[in-house]
PDB file of C-alpha atoms in Angstrom:
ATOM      1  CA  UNK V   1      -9.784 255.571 273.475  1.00 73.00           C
ATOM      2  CA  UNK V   2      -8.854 253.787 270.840  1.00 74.00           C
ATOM      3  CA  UNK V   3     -10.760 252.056 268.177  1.00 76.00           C
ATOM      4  CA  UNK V   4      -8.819 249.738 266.464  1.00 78.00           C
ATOM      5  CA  UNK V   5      -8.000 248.273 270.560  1.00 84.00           C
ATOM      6  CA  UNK V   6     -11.981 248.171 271.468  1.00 85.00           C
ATOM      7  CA  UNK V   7     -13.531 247.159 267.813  1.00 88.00           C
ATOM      8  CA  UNK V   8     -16.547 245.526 269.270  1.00 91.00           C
ATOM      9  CA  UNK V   9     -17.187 248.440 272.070  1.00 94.00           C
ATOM     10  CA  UNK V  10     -21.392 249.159 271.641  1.00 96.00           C
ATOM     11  CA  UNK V  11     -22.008 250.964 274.849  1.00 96.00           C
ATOM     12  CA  UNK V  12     -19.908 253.596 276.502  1.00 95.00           C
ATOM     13  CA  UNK V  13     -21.033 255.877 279.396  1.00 96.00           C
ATOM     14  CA  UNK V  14     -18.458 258.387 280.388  1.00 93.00           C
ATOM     15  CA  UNK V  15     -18.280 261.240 282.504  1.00 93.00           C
ATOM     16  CA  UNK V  16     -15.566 263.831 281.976  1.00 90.00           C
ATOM     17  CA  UNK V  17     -14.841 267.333 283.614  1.00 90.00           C
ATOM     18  CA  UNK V  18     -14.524 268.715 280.466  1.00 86.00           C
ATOM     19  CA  UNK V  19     -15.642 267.535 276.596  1.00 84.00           C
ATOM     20  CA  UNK V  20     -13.106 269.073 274.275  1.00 79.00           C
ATOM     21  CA  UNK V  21     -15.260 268.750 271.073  1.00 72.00           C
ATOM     22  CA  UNK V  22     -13.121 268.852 268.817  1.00 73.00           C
ATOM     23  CA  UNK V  23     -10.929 265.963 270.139  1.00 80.00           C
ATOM     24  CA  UNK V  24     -13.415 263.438 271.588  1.00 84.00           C
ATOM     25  CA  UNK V  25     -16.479 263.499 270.078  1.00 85.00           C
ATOM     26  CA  UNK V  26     -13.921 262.736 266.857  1.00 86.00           C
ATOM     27  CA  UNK V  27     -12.104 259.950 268.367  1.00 88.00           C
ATOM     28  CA  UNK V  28     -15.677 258.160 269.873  1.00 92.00           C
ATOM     29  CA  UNK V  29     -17.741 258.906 266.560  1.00 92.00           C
ATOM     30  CA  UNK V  30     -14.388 255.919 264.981  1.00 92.00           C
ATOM     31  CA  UNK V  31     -15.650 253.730 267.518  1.00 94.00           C
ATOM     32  CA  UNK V  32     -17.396 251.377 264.831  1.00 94.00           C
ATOM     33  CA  UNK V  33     -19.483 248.966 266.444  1.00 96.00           C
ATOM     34  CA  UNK V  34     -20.699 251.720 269.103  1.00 96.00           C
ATOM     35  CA  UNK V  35     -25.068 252.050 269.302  1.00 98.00           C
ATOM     36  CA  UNK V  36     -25.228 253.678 272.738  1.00 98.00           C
ATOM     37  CA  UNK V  37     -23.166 256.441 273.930  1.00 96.00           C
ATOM     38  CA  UNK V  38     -24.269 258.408 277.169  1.00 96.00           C
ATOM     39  CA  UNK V  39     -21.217 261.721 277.277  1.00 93.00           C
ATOM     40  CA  UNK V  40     -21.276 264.039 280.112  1.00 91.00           C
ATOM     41  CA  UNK V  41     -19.629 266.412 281.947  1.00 88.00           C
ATOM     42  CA  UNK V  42     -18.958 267.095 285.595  1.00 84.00           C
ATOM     43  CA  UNK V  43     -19.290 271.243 285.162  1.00 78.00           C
ATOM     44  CA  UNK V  44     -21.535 272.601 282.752  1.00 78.00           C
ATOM     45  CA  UNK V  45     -20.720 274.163 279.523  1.00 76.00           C
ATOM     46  CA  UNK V  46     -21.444 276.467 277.707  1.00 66.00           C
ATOM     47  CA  UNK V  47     -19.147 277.131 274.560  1.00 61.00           C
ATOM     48  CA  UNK V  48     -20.784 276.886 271.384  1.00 56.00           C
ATOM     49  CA  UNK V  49     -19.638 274.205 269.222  1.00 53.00           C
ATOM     50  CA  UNK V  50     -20.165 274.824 266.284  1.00 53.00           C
ATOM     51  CA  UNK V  51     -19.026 271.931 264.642  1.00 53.00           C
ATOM     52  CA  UNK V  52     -17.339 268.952 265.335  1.00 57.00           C
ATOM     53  CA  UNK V  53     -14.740 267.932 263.633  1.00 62.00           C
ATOM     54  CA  UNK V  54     -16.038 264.273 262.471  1.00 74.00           C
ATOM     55  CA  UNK V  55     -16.188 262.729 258.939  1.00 81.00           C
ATOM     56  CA  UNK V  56     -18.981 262.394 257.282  1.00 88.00           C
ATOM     57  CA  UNK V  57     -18.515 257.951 258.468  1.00 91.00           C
ATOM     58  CA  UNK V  58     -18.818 258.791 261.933  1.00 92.00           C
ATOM     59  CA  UNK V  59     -20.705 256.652 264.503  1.00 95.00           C
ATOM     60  CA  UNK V  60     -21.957 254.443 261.777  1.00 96.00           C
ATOM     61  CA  UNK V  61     -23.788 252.150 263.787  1.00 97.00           C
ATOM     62  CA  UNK V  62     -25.099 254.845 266.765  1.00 97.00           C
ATOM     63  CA  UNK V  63     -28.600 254.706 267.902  1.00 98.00           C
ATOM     64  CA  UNK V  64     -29.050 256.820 270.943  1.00 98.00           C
ATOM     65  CA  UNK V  65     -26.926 259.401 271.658  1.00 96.00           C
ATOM     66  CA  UNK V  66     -27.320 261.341 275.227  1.00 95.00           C
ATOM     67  CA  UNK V  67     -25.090 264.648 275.488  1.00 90.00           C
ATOM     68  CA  UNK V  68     -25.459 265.889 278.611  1.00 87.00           C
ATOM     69  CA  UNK V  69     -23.937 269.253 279.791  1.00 85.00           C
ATOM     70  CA  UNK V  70     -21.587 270.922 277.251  1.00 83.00           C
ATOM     71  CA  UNK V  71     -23.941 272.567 274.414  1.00 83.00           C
ATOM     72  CA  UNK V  72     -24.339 270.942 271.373  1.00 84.00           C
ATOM     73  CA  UNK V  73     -27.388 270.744 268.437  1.00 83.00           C
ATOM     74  CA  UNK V  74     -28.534 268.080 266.264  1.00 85.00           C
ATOM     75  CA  UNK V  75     -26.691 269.581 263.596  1.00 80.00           C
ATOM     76  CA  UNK V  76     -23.528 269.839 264.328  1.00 78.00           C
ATOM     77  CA  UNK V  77     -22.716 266.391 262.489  1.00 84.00           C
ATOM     78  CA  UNK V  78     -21.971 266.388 259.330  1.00 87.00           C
ATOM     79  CA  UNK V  79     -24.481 264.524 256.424  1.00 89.00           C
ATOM     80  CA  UNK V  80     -24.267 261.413 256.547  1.00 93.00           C
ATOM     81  CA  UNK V  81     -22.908 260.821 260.371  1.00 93.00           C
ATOM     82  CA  UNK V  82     -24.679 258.798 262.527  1.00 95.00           C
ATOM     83  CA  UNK V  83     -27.274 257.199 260.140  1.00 96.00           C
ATOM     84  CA  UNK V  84     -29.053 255.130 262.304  1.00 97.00           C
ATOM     85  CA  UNK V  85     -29.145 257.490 265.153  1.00 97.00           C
ATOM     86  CA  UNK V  86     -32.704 257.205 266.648  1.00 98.00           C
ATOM     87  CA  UNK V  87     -32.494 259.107 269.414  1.00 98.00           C
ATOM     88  CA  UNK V  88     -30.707 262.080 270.552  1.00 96.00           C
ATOM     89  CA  UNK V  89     -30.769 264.481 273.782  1.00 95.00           C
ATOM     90  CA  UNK V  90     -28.848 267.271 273.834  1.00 91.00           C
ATOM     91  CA  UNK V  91     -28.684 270.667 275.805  1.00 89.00           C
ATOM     92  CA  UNK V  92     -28.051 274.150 274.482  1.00 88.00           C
ATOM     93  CA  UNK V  93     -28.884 277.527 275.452  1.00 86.00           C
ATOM     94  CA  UNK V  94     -32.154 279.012 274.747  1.00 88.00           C
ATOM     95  CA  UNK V  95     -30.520 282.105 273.615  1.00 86.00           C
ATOM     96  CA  UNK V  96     -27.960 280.194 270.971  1.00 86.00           C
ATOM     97  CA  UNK V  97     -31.442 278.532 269.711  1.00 90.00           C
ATOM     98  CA  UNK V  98     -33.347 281.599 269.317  1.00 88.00           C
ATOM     99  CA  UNK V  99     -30.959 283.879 268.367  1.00 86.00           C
ATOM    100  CA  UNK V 100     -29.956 281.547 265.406  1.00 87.00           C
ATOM    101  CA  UNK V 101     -26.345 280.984 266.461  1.00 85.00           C
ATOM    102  CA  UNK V 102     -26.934 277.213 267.319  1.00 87.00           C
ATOM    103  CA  UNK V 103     -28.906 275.206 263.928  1.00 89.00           C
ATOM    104  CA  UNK V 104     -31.563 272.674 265.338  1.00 92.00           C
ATOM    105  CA  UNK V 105     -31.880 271.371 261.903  1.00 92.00           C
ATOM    106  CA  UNK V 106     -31.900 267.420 261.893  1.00 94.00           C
ATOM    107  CA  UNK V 107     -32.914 266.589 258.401  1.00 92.00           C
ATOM    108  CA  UNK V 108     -29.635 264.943 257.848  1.00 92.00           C
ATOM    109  CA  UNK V 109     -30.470 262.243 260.269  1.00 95.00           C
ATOM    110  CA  UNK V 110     -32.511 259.645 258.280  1.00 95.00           C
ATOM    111  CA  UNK V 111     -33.258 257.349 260.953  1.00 97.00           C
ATOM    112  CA  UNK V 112     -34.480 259.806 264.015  1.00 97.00           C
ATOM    113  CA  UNK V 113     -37.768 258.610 266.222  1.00 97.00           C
ATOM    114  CA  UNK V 114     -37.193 260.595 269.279  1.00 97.00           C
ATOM    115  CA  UNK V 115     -35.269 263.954 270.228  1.00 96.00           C
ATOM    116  CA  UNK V 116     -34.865 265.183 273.848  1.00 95.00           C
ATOM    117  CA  UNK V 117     -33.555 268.944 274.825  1.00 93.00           C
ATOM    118  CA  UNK V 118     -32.517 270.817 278.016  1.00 91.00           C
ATOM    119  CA  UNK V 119     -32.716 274.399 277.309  1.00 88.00           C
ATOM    120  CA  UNK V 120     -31.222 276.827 278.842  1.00 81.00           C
ATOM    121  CA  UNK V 121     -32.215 280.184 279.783  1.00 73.00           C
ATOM    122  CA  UNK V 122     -30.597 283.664 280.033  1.00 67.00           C
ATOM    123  CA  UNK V 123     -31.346 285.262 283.383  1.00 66.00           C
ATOM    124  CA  UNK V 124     -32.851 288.358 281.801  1.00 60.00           C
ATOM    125  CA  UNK V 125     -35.350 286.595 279.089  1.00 55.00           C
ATOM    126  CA  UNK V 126     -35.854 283.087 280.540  1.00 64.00           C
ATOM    127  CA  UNK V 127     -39.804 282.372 279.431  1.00 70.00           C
ATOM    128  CA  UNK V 128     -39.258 284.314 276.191  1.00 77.00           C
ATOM    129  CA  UNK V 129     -36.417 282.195 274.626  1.00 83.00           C
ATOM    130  CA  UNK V 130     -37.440 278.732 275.904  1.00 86.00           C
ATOM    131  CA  UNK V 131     -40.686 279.263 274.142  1.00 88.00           C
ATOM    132  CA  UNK V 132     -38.896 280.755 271.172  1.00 91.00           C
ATOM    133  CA  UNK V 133     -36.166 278.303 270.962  1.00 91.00           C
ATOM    134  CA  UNK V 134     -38.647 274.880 272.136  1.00 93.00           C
ATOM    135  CA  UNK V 135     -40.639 276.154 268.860  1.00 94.00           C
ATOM    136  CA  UNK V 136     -37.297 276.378 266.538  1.00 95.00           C
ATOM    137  CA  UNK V 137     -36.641 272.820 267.369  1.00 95.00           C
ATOM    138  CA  UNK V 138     -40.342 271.446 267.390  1.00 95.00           C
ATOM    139  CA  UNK V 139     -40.701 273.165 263.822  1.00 95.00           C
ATOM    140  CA  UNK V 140     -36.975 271.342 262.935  1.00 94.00           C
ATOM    141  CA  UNK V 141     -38.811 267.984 264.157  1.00 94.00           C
ATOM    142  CA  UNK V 142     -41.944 268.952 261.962  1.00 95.00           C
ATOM    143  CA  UNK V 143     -40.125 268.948 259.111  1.00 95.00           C
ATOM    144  CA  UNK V 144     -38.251 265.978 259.281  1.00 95.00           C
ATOM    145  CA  UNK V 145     -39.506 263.108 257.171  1.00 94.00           C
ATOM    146  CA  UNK V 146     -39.914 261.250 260.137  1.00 95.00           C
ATOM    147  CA  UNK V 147     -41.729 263.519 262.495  1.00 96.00           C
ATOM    148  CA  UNK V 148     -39.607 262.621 265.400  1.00 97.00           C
ATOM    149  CA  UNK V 149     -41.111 262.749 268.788  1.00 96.00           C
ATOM    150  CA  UNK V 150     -40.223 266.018 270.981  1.00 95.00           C
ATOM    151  CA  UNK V 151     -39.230 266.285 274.768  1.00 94.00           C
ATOM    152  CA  UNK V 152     -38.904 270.149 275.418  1.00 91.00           C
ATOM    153  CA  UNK V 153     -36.948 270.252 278.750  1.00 87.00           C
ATOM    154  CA  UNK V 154     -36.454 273.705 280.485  1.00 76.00           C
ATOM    155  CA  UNK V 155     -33.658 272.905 282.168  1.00 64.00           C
ATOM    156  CA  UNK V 156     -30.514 275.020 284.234  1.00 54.00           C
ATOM    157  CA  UNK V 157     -32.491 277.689 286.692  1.00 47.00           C
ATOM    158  CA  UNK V 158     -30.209 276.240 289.272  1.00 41.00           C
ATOM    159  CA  UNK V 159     -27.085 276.956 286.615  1.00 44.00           C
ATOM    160  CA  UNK V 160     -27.575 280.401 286.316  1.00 40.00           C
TER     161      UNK V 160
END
C-alpha cells in the first residue's frame, strides 16, 4: 500500500495470513487520512511484538483500531501515535500480560473512550492469568485520564 497513491483512504479492512509488524503496521500507520482500520490474520499469532517500528506521526487521524489475531498491546506505539485513537481491540496472551513481558500501559493515547481485549490463556494456568492479566489492563484503563471503558474477552480455548 501506498500512501502518497491512496491519500484520502479512511477505512481499510484487510485480512492477511501473516502481519509482519514491523513492515505493515509502518506502512498503514502513513496512511494519513485513515480513521478506521480493522487488521487480521488468517492463522493466529503469537510472537511478541514488542514494538513497532512507527514514528511518533503515525495514524494521525485513526479512531478505532481492531487488531485481531497476531499479539499486540496498547503500548506498543510510540507517544504521540495515533492521537485521536478512541478505540482499540487487541489480543495478547494472558501470560505476556501477567508476566510483564507485554506493557498494557495506554496513557500515551490522549483521546481513548473504549478498549477491547482477547486474552489468551496458557494451557497449564488458564483462570489464573486471565484474571491476573484482565486486572493489569483494567488498572492501565484506571489510570488513564480518561477512564476508558473495558471489554475483558477470554478468548482462544479452541487455539490451544
Amino acid at each position: 500500500i501506498n500512501s502518497s497513491v491512496l491519500p484520502l483512504l479512511s477505512i481499510l479492512r484487510i485480512e492477511v495470513k501473516r502481519v509482519q509488524p514491523e513492515v505493515d503496521i509502518q506502512i498503514l500507520g502513513k496512511l494519513p487520512a485513515l480513521r478506521f482500520l480493522y487488521l487480521e490474520t488468517t492463522k493466529v499469532q503469537y510472537t511478541r511484538a514488542e514494538s513497532f517500528i512507527v514514528g511518533a506521526d503515525a495514524f494521525p487521524c485513526l479512531r478505532e483500531c481492531y487488531l485481531y489475531y497476531f499479539q499486540t498491546g496498547p503500548s506498543i506505539f510510540p507517544r504521540g501515535a495515533m492521537p485521536r485513537l478512541e478505540v482499540l481491540y487487541f489480543f495478547a496472551r494472558a501470560l505476556h500480560i501477567a508476566g510483564g513481558e507485554l506493557d498494557v500501559g495506554m496513557d500515551h493515547l490522549p483521546s481513548l473512550r473504549r478498549v477491547m481485549v482477547s486474552l489468551c490463556p496458557e494451557k497449564d494456568d488458564i483462570i489464573d492469568k486471565i484474571d491476573e492479566a484482565a486486572a493489569m489492563v483494567r488498572l492501565s484503563a484506571a489510570v488513564h485520564p480518561n477512564r476508558p471503558t473495558i471489554v475483558v474477552f477470554d478468548f482462544c480455548e479452541s487455539f490451544l
